[in-house]
């Protein structure tokens, strides 16, 4: 059985104070096993991005804990966490192919060429982009 890789325990993020207080993330608990694919789904303003920013280390939780691979990382800076983040805006490298864009993070983390190929092809299949891996972003539909 796979171990929990990402654990959020009673995670809270509050912005502002007094009457201007905004509770962006309210007591979130989550366990993700290694290799699982998870989506945070909810309406605009419900705290999805704030939760991801806390996991990545770009926001400090008001309270609660974040564990990655069994180690508490709640107060560890982003560059010391085994995480990456894709921002919400259009962030594809226009000079790279679909395959190169998808595999970029693996390449930066110095994965083996075989591992990069296997993992990237798996993601391409998962999101139904077979046959498009050699195209540049400019040659893809926007929809």
mmCIF file of N, CA and C in Angstrom:
data_model
loop_
_atom_site.group_PDB
_atom_site.id
_atom_site.type_symbol
_atom_site.label_atom_id
_atom_site.label_comp_id
_atom_site.label_asym_id
_atom_site.label_seq_id
_atom_site.Cartn_x
_atom_site.Cartn_y
_atom_site.Cartn_z
ATOM 1 N N UNK A 1 0.832 -1.185 0.000
ATOM 2 C CA UNK A 1 0.000 0.000 0.000
ATOM 3 C C UNK A 1 0.880 1.253 0.000
ATOM 4 N N UNK A 2 0.539 2.202 -0.853
ATOM 5 C CA UNK A 2 1.326 3.434 -0.943
ATOM 6 C C UNK A 2 1.079 4.321 0.273
ATOM 7 N N UNK A 3 2.132 5.018 0.670
ATOM 8 C CA UNK A 3 2.066 5.924 1.809
ATOM 9 C C UNK A 3 1.460 7.261 1.396
ATOM 10 N N UNK A 4 0.957 7.984 2.382
ATOM 11 C CA UNK A 4 0.506 9.351 2.127
ATOM 12 C C UNK A 4 1.728 10.188 1.785
ATOM 13 N N UNK A 5 1.677 10.891 0.673
ATOM 14 C CA UNK A 5 2.804 11.723 0.255
ATOM 15 C C UNK A 5 2.577 13.190 0.633
ATOM 16 N N UNK A 6 1.365 13.663 0.434
ATOM 17 C CA UNK A 6 1.011 15.036 0.802
ATOM 18 C C UNK A 6 -0.105 14.966 1.831
ATOM 19 N N UNK A 7 0.098 15.643 2.953
ATOM 20 C CA UNK A 7 -0.922 15.683 4.002
ATOM 21 C C UNK A 7 -1.126 17.134 4.433
ATOM 22 N N UNK A 8 -2.379 17.564 4.410
ATOM 23 C CA UNK A 8 -2.760 18.863 4.953
ATOM 24 C C UNK A 8 -3.574 18.587 6.206
ATOM 25 N N UNK A 9 -3.151 19.172 7.324
ATOM 26 C CA UNK A 9 -3.848 18.971 8.598
ATOM 27 C C UNK A 9 -4.403 20.291 9.103
ATOM 28 N N UNK A 10 -5.726 20.400 9.136
ATOM 29 C CA UNK A 10 -6.401 21.582 9.687
ATOM 30 C C UNK A 10 -5.817 22.884 9.133
ATOM 31 N N UNK A 11 -5.595 22.919 7.838
ATOM 32 C CA UNK A 11 -4.943 24.056 7.191
ATOM 33 C C UNK A 11 -5.880 25.265 7.122
ATOM 34 N N UNK A 12 -5.376 26.406 7.591
ATOM 35 C CA UNK A 12 -6.147 27.650 7.619
ATOM 36 C C UNK A 12 -5.276 28.778 7.080
ATOM 37 N N UNK A 13 -5.883 29.650 6.269
ATOM 38 C CA UNK A 13 -5.213 30.875 5.837
ATOM 39 C C UNK A 13 -6.215 32.016 5.945
ATOM 40 N N UNK A 14 -5.841 33.012 6.746
ATOM 41 C CA UNK A 14 -6.675 34.190 6.946
ATOM 42 C C UNK A 14 -5.896 35.411 6.478
ATOM 43 N N UNK A 15 -6.548 36.237 5.665
ATOM 44 C CA UNK A 15 -5.964 37.495 5.216
ATOM 45 C C UNK A 15 -6.681 38.641 5.925
ATOM 46 N N UNK A 16 -5.941 39.697 6.253
ATOM 47 C CA UNK A 16 -6.532 40.874 6.868
ATOM 48 C C UNK A 16 -6.844 40.656 8.336
ATOM 49 N N UNK A 17 -7.545 41.651 8.910
ATOM 50 C CA UNK A 17 -7.944 41.547 10.315
ATOM 51 C C UNK A 17 -9.181 42.395 10.551
ATOM 52 N N UNK A 18 -9.818 42.174 11.684
ATOM 53 C CA UNK A 18 -11.024 42.926 12.021
ATOM 54 C C UNK A 18 -12.135 42.690 11.029
ATOM 55 N N UNK A 19 -12.815 43.777 10.644
ATOM 56 C CA UNK A 19 -13.937 43.632 9.705
ATOM 57 C C UNK A 19 -13.472 43.324 8.286
ATOM 58 N N UNK A 20 -12.168 43.475 8.022
ATOM 59 C CA UNK A 20 -11.619 43.171 6.698
ATOM 60 C C UNK A 20 -11.051 41.758 6.611
ATOM 61 N N UNK A 21 -11.342 40.914 7.598
ATOM 62 C CA UNK A 21 -10.815 39.550 7.624
ATOM 63 C C UNK A 21 -11.444 38.705 6.519
ATOM 64 N N UNK A 22 -10.581 37.987 5.814
ATOM 65 C CA UNK A 22 -11.041 37.035 4.801
ATOM 66 C C UNK A 22 -10.447 35.678 5.147
ATOM 67 N N UNK A 23 -11.305 34.705 5.377
ATOM 68 C CA UNK A 23 -10.846 33.336 5.610
ATOM 69 C C UNK A 23 -10.786 32.673 4.238
ATOM 70 N N UNK A 24 -9.582 32.561 3.699
ATOM 71 C CA UNK A 24 -9.403 32.027 2.343
ATOM 72 C C UNK A 24 -9.420 30.504 2.331
ATOM 73 N N UNK A 25 -8.831 29.895 3.351
ATOM 74 C CA UNK A 25 -8.804 28.433 3.489
ATOM 75 C C UNK A 25 -9.222 28.144 4.923
ATOM 76 N N UNK A 26 -10.246 27.306 5.086
ATOM 77 C CA UNK A 26 -10.828 27.098 6.405
ATOM 78 C C UNK A 26 -10.778 25.631 6.828
ATOM 79 N N UNK A 27 -9.755 25.284 7.601
ATOM 80 C CA UNK A 27 -9.660 23.967 8.224
ATOM 81 C C UNK A 27 -9.691 22.821 7.201
ATOM 82 N N UNK A 28 -8.829 22.886 6.217
ATOM 83 C CA UNK A 28 -8.767 21.866 5.171
ATOM 84 C C UNK A 28 -7.903 20.694 5.625
ATOM 85 N N UNK A 29 -8.424 19.495 5.423
ATOM 86 C CA UNK A 29 -7.693 18.261 5.686
ATOM 87 C C UNK A 29 -7.682 17.454 4.398
ATOM 88 N N UNK A 30 -6.505 16.958 4.034
ATOM 89 C CA UNK A 30 -6.361 16.233 2.774
ATOM 90 C C UNK A 30 -5.198 15.268 2.883
ATOM 91 N N UNK A 31 -5.370 14.068 2.322
ATOM 92 C CA UNK A 31 -4.276 13.100 2.226
ATOM 93 C C UNK A 31 -4.196 12.632 0.778
ATOM 94 N N UNK A 32 -2.998 12.725 0.207
ATOM 95 C CA UNK A 32 -2.770 12.293 -1.169
ATOM 96 C C UNK A 32 -1.643 11.275 -1.159
ATOM 97 N N UNK A 33 -1.911 10.107 -1.699
ATOM 98 C CA UNK A 33 -0.895 9.058 -1.758
ATOM 99 C C UNK A 33 0.062 9.316 -2.918
ATOM 100 N N UNK A 34 1.263 8.801 -2.805
ATOM 101 C CA UNK A 34 2.250 8.949 -3.872
ATOM 102 C C UNK A 34 1.687 8.372 -5.162
ATOM 103 N N UNK A 35 1.800 9.142 -6.249
ATOM 104 C CA UNK A 35 1.337 8.693 -7.556
ATOM 105 C C UNK A 35 -0.111 9.037 -7.860
ATOM 106 N N UNK A 36 -0.875 9.495 -6.871
ATOM 107 C CA UNK A 36 -2.266 9.871 -7.116
ATOM 108 C C UNK A 36 -2.334 11.186 -7.882
ATOM 109 N N UNK A 37 -3.352 11.326 -8.700
ATOM 110 C CA UNK A 37 -3.623 12.564 -9.419
ATOM 111 C C UNK A 37 -4.863 13.178 -8.787
ATOM 112 N N UNK A 38 -4.741 14.404 -8.295
ATOM 113 C CA UNK A 38 -5.816 15.051 -7.549
ATOM 114 C C UNK A 38 -6.137 16.397 -8.182
ATOM 115 N N UNK A 39 -7.400 16.753 -8.172
ATOM 116 C CA UNK A 39 -7.842 18.054 -8.659
ATOM 117 C C UNK A 39 -8.575 18.776 -7.544
ATOM 118 N N UNK A 40 -8.254 20.046 -7.347
ATOM 119 C CA UNK A 40 -9.028 20.888 -6.433
ATOM 120 C C UNK A 40 -10.071 21.594 -7.278
ATOM 121 N N UNK A 41 -11.321 21.368 -6.961
ATOM 122 C CA UNK A 41 -12.413 21.894 -7.770
ATOM 123 C C UNK A 41 -13.339 22.725 -6.890
ATOM 124 N N UNK A 42 -13.685 23.900 -7.355
ATOM 125 C CA UNK A 42 -14.601 24.748 -6.603
ATOM 126 C C UNK A 42 -14.761 26.085 -7.290
ATOM 127 N N UNK A 43 -15.714 26.875 -6.812
ATOM 128 C CA UNK A 43 -15.971 28.172 -7.443
ATOM 129 C C UNK A 43 -14.838 29.157 -7.211
ATOM 130 N N UNK A 44 -14.836 30.202 -7.995
ATOM 131 C CA UNK A 44 -13.851 31.267 -7.857
ATOM 132 C C UNK A 44 -13.892 31.826 -6.438
ATOM 133 N N UNK A 45 -12.708 32.001 -5.852
ATOM 134 C CA UNK A 45 -12.623 32.587 -4.520
ATOM 135 C C UNK A 45 -12.770 31.626 -3.366
ATOM 136 N N UNK A 46 -12.841 30.318 -3.646
ATOM 137 C CA UNK A 46 -13.064 29.361 -2.553
ATOM 138 C C UNK A 46 -11.778 28.917 -1.859
ATOM 139 N N UNK A 47 -10.596 29.317 -2.367
ATOM 140 C CA UNK A 47 -9.345 28.993 -1.688
ATOM 141 C C UNK A 47 -8.450 27.987 -2.381
ATOM 142 N N UNK A 48 -8.805 27.570 -3.595
ATOM 143 C CA UNK A 48 -7.992 26.570 -4.306
ATOM 144 C C UNK A 48 -6.563 27.062 -4.522
ATOM 145 N N UNK A 49 -6.427 28.239 -5.091
ATOM 146 C CA UNK A 49 -5.095 28.777 -5.380
ATOM 147 C C UNK A 49 -4.333 29.060 -4.096
ATOM 148 N N UNK A 50 -5.000 29.574 -3.087
ATOM 149 C CA UNK A 50 -4.330 29.847 -1.809
ATOM 150 C C UNK A 50 -3.809 28.556 -1.199
ATOM 151 N N UNK A 51 -4.594 27.486 -1.254
ATOM 152 C CA UNK A 51 -4.134 26.192 -0.734
ATOM 153 C C UNK A 51 -2.904 25.711 -1.503
ATOM 154 N N UNK A 52 -2.935 25.828 -2.826
ATOM 155 C CA UNK A 52 -1.786 25.413 -3.637
ATOM 156 C C UNK A 52 -0.564 26.275 -3.348
ATOM 157 N N UNK A 53 -0.773 27.569 -3.152
ATOM 158 C CA UNK A 53 0.342 28.468 -2.821
ATOM 159 C C UNK A 53 0.953 28.103 -1.466
ATOM 160 N N UNK A 54 0.125 27.652 -0.524
ATOM 161 C CA UNK A 54 0.673 27.215 0.768
ATOM 162 C C UNK A 54 1.456 25.918 0.613
ATOM 163 N N UNK A 55 0.944 24.987 -0.179
ATOM 164 C CA UNK A 55 1.662 23.730 -0.415
ATOM 165 C C UNK A 55 3.018 24.018 -1.053
ATOM 166 N N UNK A 56 3.045 24.941 -2.011
ATOM 167 C CA UNK A 56 4.292 25.278 -2.706
ATOM 168 C C UNK A 56 5.227 26.142 -1.864
ATOM 169 N N UNK A 57 4.696 26.773 -0.799
ATOM 170 C CA UNK A 57 5.529 27.595 0.068
ATOM 171 C C UNK A 57 5.475 29.081 -0.225
ATOM 172 N N UNK A 58 4.575 29.504 -1.111
ATOM 173 C CA UNK A 58 4.460 30.922 -1.445
ATOM 174 C C UNK A 58 3.588 31.687 -0.455
ATOM 175 N N UNK A 59 2.829 30.976 0.348
ATOM 176 C CA UNK A 59 2.031 31.559 1.433
ATOM 177 C C UNK A 59 2.305 30.737 2.685
ATOM 178 N N UNK A 60 2.343 31.400 3.830
ATOM 179 C CA UNK A 60 2.524 30.724 5.114
ATOM 180 C C UNK A 60 1.139 30.491 5.716
ATOM 181 N N UNK A 61 0.832 29.274 6.165
ATOM 182 C CA UNK A 61 -0.471 29.028 6.783
ATOM 183 C C UNK A 61 -0.656 29.871 8.053
ATOM 184 N N UNK A 62 -1.877 30.318 8.286
ATOM 185 C CA UNK A 62 -2.205 30.973 9.546
ATOM 186 C C UNK A 62 -2.147 29.941 10.666
ATOM 187 N N UNK A 63 -2.651 28.751 10.377
ATOM 188 C CA UNK A 63 -2.532 27.624 11.300
ATOM 189 C C UNK A 63 -2.660 26.338 10.499
ATOM 190 N N UNK A 64 -2.346 25.233 11.146
ATOM 191 C CA UNK A 64 -2.367 23.939 10.483
ATOM 192 C C UNK A 64 -0.981 23.542 10.016
ATOM 193 N N UNK A 65 -0.904 22.341 9.453
ATOM 194 C CA UNK A 65 0.393 21.798 9.048
ATOM 195 C C UNK A 65 0.319 21.210 7.643
ATOM 196 N N UNK A 66 1.475 21.255 6.968
ATOM 197 C CA UNK A 66 1.638 20.654 5.641
ATOM 198 C C UNK A 66 2.798 19.672 5.733
ATOM 199 N N UNK A 67 2.550 18.427 5.313
ATOM 200 C CA UNK A 67 3.590 17.408 5.293
ATOM 201 C C UNK A 67 3.786 16.940 3.856
ATOM 202 N N UNK A 68 5.039 16.814 3.444
ATOM 203 C CA UNK A 68 5.368 16.237 2.146
ATOM 204 C C UNK A 68 6.350 15.109 2.398
ATOM 205 N N UNK A 69 5.969 13.912 1.974
ATOM 206 C CA UNK A 69 6.795 12.712 2.155
ATOM 207 C C UNK A 69 7.192 12.530 3.627
ATOM 208 N N UNK A 70 6.239 12.767 4.519
ATOM 209 C CA UNK A 70 6.456 12.542 5.940
ATOM 210 C C UNK A 70 7.148 13.665 6.691
ATOM 211 N N UNK A 71 7.571 14.707 5.988
ATOM 212 C CA UNK A 71 8.307 15.812 6.619
ATOM 213 C C UNK A 71 7.430 17.059 6.658
ATOM 214 N N UNK A 72 7.349 17.697 7.828
ATOM 215 C CA UNK A 72 6.577 18.939 7.902
ATOM 216 C C UNK A 72 7.323 20.045 7.170
ATOM 217 N N UNK A 73 6.617 20.701 6.250
ATOM 218 C CA UNK A 73 7.232 21.746 5.425
ATOM 219 C C UNK A 73 6.520 23.090 5.572
ATOM 220 N N UNK A 74 5.634 23.205 6.538
ATOM 221 C CA UNK A 74 4.796 24.402 6.680
ATOM 222 C C UNK A 74 5.588 25.704 6.670
ATOM 223 N N UNK A 75 6.775 25.705 7.246
ATOM 224 C CA UNK A 75 7.565 26.931 7.360
ATOM 225 C C UNK A 75 8.831 26.900 6.492
ATOM 226 N N UNK A 76 8.945 25.909 5.624
ATOM 227 C CA UNK A 76 10.123 25.776 4.766
ATOM 228 C C UNK A 76 9.902 26.592 3.490
ATOM 229 N N UNK A 77 10.908 27.354 3.028
ATOM 230 C CA UNK A 77 10.731 28.179 1.824
ATOM 231 C C UNK A 77 10.520 27.336 0.558
ATOM 232 N N UNK A 78 9.918 27.940 -0.466
ATOM 233 C CA UNK A 78 9.587 27.209 -1.695
ATOM 234 C C UNK A 78 10.764 26.492 -2.349
ATOM 235 N N UNK A 79 11.935 27.122 -2.350
ATOM 236 C CA UNK A 79 13.077 26.515 -3.042
ATOM 237 C C UNK A 79 13.618 25.283 -2.330
ATOM 238 N N UNK A 80 13.134 24.996 -1.127
ATOM 239 C CA UNK A 80 13.582 23.814 -0.396
ATOM 240 C C UNK A 80 12.493 22.745 -0.320
ATOM 241 N N UNK A 81 11.441 22.902 -1.106
ATOM 242 C CA UNK A 81 10.346 21.922 -1.129
ATOM 243 C C UNK A 81 10.387 21.145 -2.445
ATOM 244 N N UNK A 82 9.980 19.877 -2.406
ATOM 245 C CA UNK A 82 9.950 19.075 -3.643
ATOM 246 C C UNK A 82 8.660 19.324 -4.426
ATOM 247 N N UNK A 83 8.394 20.599 -4.714
ATOM 248 C CA UNK A 83 7.157 20.960 -5.406
ATOM 249 C C UNK A 83 7.459 21.851 -6.603
ATOM 250 N N UNK A 84 6.520 21.877 -7.521
ATOM 251 C CA UNK A 84 6.555 22.822 -8.631
ATOM 252 C C UNK A 84 5.162 23.423 -8.739
ATOM 253 N N UNK A 85 5.049 24.489 -9.480
ATOM 254 C CA UNK A 85 3.744 25.134 -9.595
ATOM 255 C C UNK A 85 3.572 25.674 -11.001
ATOM 256 N N UNK A 86 2.406 25.429 -11.559
ATOM 257 C CA UNK A 86 2.037 26.002 -12.845
ATOM 258 C C UNK A 86 1.009 27.079 -12.541
ATOM 259 N N UNK A 87 1.296 28.297 -12.923
ATOM 260 C CA UNK A 87 0.413 29.402 -12.591
ATOM 261 C C UNK A 87 -0.816 29.397 -13.479
ATOM 262 N N UNK A 88 -1.858 30.092 -13.058
ATOM 263 C CA UNK A 88 -3.150 30.064 -13.731
ATOM 264 C C UNK A 88 -3.141 30.708 -15.102
ATOM 265 N N UNK A 89 -2.230 31.620 -15.333
ATOM 266 C CA UNK A 89 -2.221 32.278 -16.635
ATOM 267 C C UNK A 89 -1.568 31.369 -17.684
ATOM 268 N N UNK A 90 -1.718 31.755 -18.931
ATOM 269 C CA UNK A 90 -1.163 30.986 -20.037
ATOM 270 C C UNK A 90 0.352 30.946 -19.895
ATOM 271 N N UNK A 91 0.900 29.802 -19.599
ATOM 272 C CA UNK A 91 2.323 29.730 -19.270
ATOM 273 C C UNK A 91 3.033 28.610 -20.019
ATOM 274 N N UNK A 92 2.766 28.495 -21.307
ATOM 275 C CA UNK A 92 3.485 27.517 -22.116
ATOM 276 C C UNK A 92 4.661 28.208 -22.788
ATOM 277 N N UNK A 93 5.733 27.461 -22.959
ATOM 278 C CA UNK A 93 6.882 28.003 -23.676
ATOM 279 C C UNK A 93 6.573 27.928 -25.169
ATOM 280 N N UNK A 94 6.448 29.058 -25.859
ATOM 281 C CA UNK A 94 6.037 29.037 -27.263
ATOM 282 C C UNK A 94 7.056 28.394 -28.195
ATOM 283 N N UNK A 95 8.327 28.362 -27.791
ATOM 284 C CA UNK A 95 9.370 27.794 -28.647
ATOM 285 C C UNK A 95 9.538 26.284 -28.448
ATOM 286 N N UNK A 96 8.750 25.693 -27.547
ATOM 287 C CA UNK A 96 8.847 24.255 -27.272
ATOM 288 C C UNK A 96 7.604 23.533 -27.784
ATOM 289 N N UNK A 97 7.765 22.244 -28.022
ATOM 290 C CA UNK A 97 6.632 21.413 -28.429
ATOM 291 C C UNK A 97 5.778 21.074 -27.210
ATOM 292 N N UNK A 98 4.627 20.464 -27.467
ATOM 293 C CA UNK A 98 3.765 19.987 -26.380
ATOM 294 C C UNK A 98 4.557 19.044 -25.479
ATOM 295 N N UNK A 99 5.262 18.093 -26.081
ATOM 296 C CA UNK A 99 6.059 17.131 -25.314
ATOM 297 C C UNK A 99 7.088 17.847 -24.445
ATOM 298 N N UNK A 100 7.790 18.806 -25.018
ATOM 299 C CA UNK A 100 8.835 19.532 -24.276
ATOM 300 C C UNK A 100 8.247 20.369 -23.141
ATOM 301 N N UNK A 101 7.083 20.968 -23.374
ATOM 302 C CA UNK A 101 6.425 21.741 -22.320
ATOM 303 C C UNK A 101 6.014 20.841 -21.160
ATOM 304 N N UNK A 102 5.427 19.695 -21.472
ATOM 305 C CA UNK A 102 4.976 18.776 -20.425
ATOM 306 C C UNK A 102 6.155 18.193 -19.663
ATOM 307 N N UNK A 103 7.233 17.895 -20.355
ATOM 308 C CA UNK A 103 8.380 17.229 -19.721
ATOM 309 C C UNK A 103 9.360 18.196 -19.059
ATOM 310 N N UNK A 104 9.121 19.486 -19.190
ATOM 311 C CA UNK A 104 10.075 20.486 -18.704
ATOM 312 C C UNK A 104 10.433 20.299 -17.222
ATOM 313 N N UNK A 105 9.451 20.148 -16.365
ATOM 314 C CA UNK A 105 9.717 19.988 -14.931
ATOM 315 C C UNK A 105 10.546 18.762 -14.621
ATOM 316 N N UNK A 106 10.279 17.670 -15.332
ATOM 317 C CA UNK A 106 11.048 16.436 -15.123
ATOM 318 C C UNK A 106 12.499 16.631 -15.542
ATOM 319 N N UNK A 107 12.690 17.360 -16.642
ATOM 320 C CA UNK A 107 14.041 17.629 -17.134
ATOM 321 C C UNK A 107 14.817 18.489 -16.139
ATOM 322 N N UNK A 108 14.165 19.513 -15.603
ATOM 323 C CA UNK A 108 14.796 20.399 -14.620
ATOM 324 C C UNK A 108 15.199 19.616 -13.371
ATOM 325 N N UNK A 109 14.381 18.626 -13.005
ATOM 326 C CA UNK A 109 14.676 17.799 -11.831
ATOM 327 C C UNK A 109 15.610 16.636 -12.161
ATOM 328 N N UNK A 110 16.179 16.690 -13.365
ATOM 329 C CA UNK A 110 17.199 15.734 -13.805
ATOM 330 C C UNK A 110 16.747 14.268 -13.750
ATOM 331 N N UNK A 111 15.500 14.036 -14.160
ATOM 332 C CA UNK A 111 15.013 12.665 -14.305
ATOM 333 C C UNK A 111 15.743 12.023 -15.486
ATOM 334 N N UNK A 112 15.779 10.719 -15.509
ATOM 335 C CA UNK A 112 16.426 10.024 -16.623
ATOM 336 C C UNK A 112 15.601 10.224 -17.895
ATOM 337 N N UNK A 113 16.265 10.133 -19.038
ATOM 338 C CA UNK A 113 15.583 10.318 -20.322
ATOM 339 C C UNK A 113 14.432 9.321 -20.472
ATOM 340 N N UNK A 114 14.646 8.081 -20.048
ATOM 341 C CA UNK A 114 13.607 7.054 -20.137
ATOM 342 C C UNK A 114 12.412 7.407 -19.247
ATOM 343 N N UNK A 115 12.692 7.864 -18.034
ATOM 344 C CA UNK A 115 11.636 8.271 -17.104
ATOM 345 C C UNK A 115 10.841 9.443 -17.662
ATOM 346 N N UNK A 116 11.549 10.423 -18.215
ATOM 347 C CA UNK A 116 10.895 11.593 -18.806
ATOM 348 C C UNK A 116 9.968 11.152 -19.931
ATOM 349 N N UNK A 117 10.463 10.294 -20.803
ATOM 350 C CA UNK A 117 9.665 9.814 -21.939
ATOM 351 C C UNK A 117 8.410 9.091 -21.453
ATOM 352 N N UNK A 118 8.585 8.158 -20.512
ATOM 353 C CA UNK A 118 7.452 7.370 -20.014
ATOM 354 C C UNK A 118 6.411 8.239 -19.313
ATOM 355 N N UNK A 119 6.859 9.099 -18.411
ATOM 356 C CA UNK A 119 5.919 9.929 -17.651
ATOM 357 C C UNK A 119 5.212 10.937 -18.552
ATOM 358 N N UNK A 120 5.947 11.529 -19.485
ATOM 359 C CA UNK A 120 5.350 12.520 -20.379
ATOM 360 C C UNK A 120 4.328 11.864 -21.299
ATOM 361 N N UNK A 121 4.653 10.711 -21.846
ATOM 362 C CA UNK A 121 3.704 10.004 -22.711
ATOM 363 C C UNK A 121 2.450 9.606 -21.939
ATOM 364 N N UNK A 122 2.613 9.233 -20.680
ATOM 365 C CA UNK A 122 1.462 8.869 -19.849
ATOM 366 C C UNK A 122 0.530 10.071 -19.672
ATOM 367 N N UNK A 123 1.102 11.245 -19.406
ATOM 368 C CA UNK A 123 0.290 12.460 -19.244
ATOM 369 C C UNK A 123 -0.369 12.846 -20.568
ATOM 370 N N UNK A 124 0.368 12.744 -21.668
ATOM 371 C CA UNK A 124 -0.192 13.059 -22.987
ATOM 372 C C UNK A 124 -1.401 12.171 -23.266
ATOM 373 N N UNK A 125 -1.294 10.884 -22.951
ATOM 374 C CA UNK A 125 -2.426 9.967 -23.117
ATOM 375 C C UNK A 125 -3.580 10.351 -22.191
ATOM 376 N N UNK A 126 -3.254 10.677 -20.953
ATOM 377 C CA UNK A 126 -4.268 11.004 -19.949
ATOM 378 C C UNK A 126 -5.125 12.194 -20.361
ATOM 379 N N UNK A 127 -4.510 13.196 -20.985
ATOM 380 C CA UNK A 127 -5.253 14.405 -21.374
ATOM 381 C C UNK A 127 -5.642 14.409 -22.856
ATOM 382 N N UNK A 128 -5.582 13.243 -23.477
ATOM 383 C CA UNK A 128 -6.013 13.063 -24.871
ATOM 384 C C UNK A 128 -5.306 13.979 -25.859
ATOM 385 N N UNK A 129 -3.979 14.076 -25.743
ATOM 386 C CA UNK A 129 -3.195 14.866 -26.700
ATOM 387 C C UNK A 129 -2.340 13.987 -27.615
ATOM 388 N N UNK A 130 -2.691 12.697 -27.704
ATOM 389 C CA UNK A 130 -1.943 11.815 -28.593
ATOM 390 C C UNK A 130 -1.962 12.401 -30.003
ATOM 391 N N UNK A 131 -0.835 12.335 -30.672
ATOM 392 C CA UNK A 131 -0.736 12.853 -32.028
ATOM 393 C C UNK A 131 -0.423 14.343 -32.104
ATOM 394 N N UNK A 132 -0.415 15.013 -30.958
ATOM 395 C CA UNK A 132 -0.147 16.452 -30.944
ATOM 396 C C UNK A 132 1.160 16.791 -30.239
ATOM 397 N N UNK A 133 1.892 15.802 -29.802
ATOM 398 C CA UNK A 133 3.066 16.036 -28.952
ATOM 399 C C UNK A 133 4.196 16.783 -29.654
ATOM 400 N N UNK A 134 4.217 16.780 -30.990
ATOM 401 C CA UNK A 134 5.291 17.471 -31.714
ATOM 402 C C UNK A 134 4.891 18.883 -32.146
ATOM 403 N N UNK A 135 3.674 19.277 -31.826
ATOM 404 C CA UNK A 135 3.209 20.618 -32.203
ATOM 405 C C UNK A 135 3.662 21.663 -31.185
ATOM 406 N N UNK A 136 3.790 22.890 -31.675
ATOM 407 C CA UNK A 136 4.067 24.012 -30.775
ATOM 408 C C UNK A 136 2.729 24.539 -30.256
ATOM 409 N N UNK A 137 2.726 25.291 -29.154
ATOM 410 C CA UNK A 137 1.470 25.838 -28.633
ATOM 411 C C UNK A 137 0.703 26.677 -29.661
ATOM 412 N N UNK A 138 1.412 27.353 -30.549
ATOM 413 C CA UNK A 138 0.754 28.184 -31.561
ATOM 414 C C UNK A 138 -0.071 27.356 -32.543
ATOM 415 N N UNK A 139 0.226 26.057 -32.634
ATOM 416 C CA UNK A 139 -0.469 25.188 -33.577
ATOM 417 C C UNK A 139 -1.481 24.278 -32.893
ATOM 418 N N UNK A 140 -1.990 24.722 -31.744
ATOM 419 C CA UNK A 140 -3.028 23.989 -31.019
ATOM 420 C C UNK A 140 -4.283 24.841 -30.951
ATOM 421 N N UNK A 141 -5.417 24.189 -30.825
ATOM 422 C CA UNK A 141 -6.676 24.897 -30.631
ATOM 423 C C UNK A 141 -6.676 25.531 -29.245
ATOM 424 N N UNK A 142 -7.317 26.663 -29.103
ATOM 425 C CA UNK A 142 -7.411 27.314 -27.796
ATOM 426 C C UNK A 142 -8.528 26.759 -26.941
ATOM 427 N N UNK A 143 -9.319 25.816 -27.455
ATOM 428 C CA UNK A 143 -10.477 25.337 -26.701
ATOM 429 C C UNK A 143 -10.330 23.958 -26.184
#
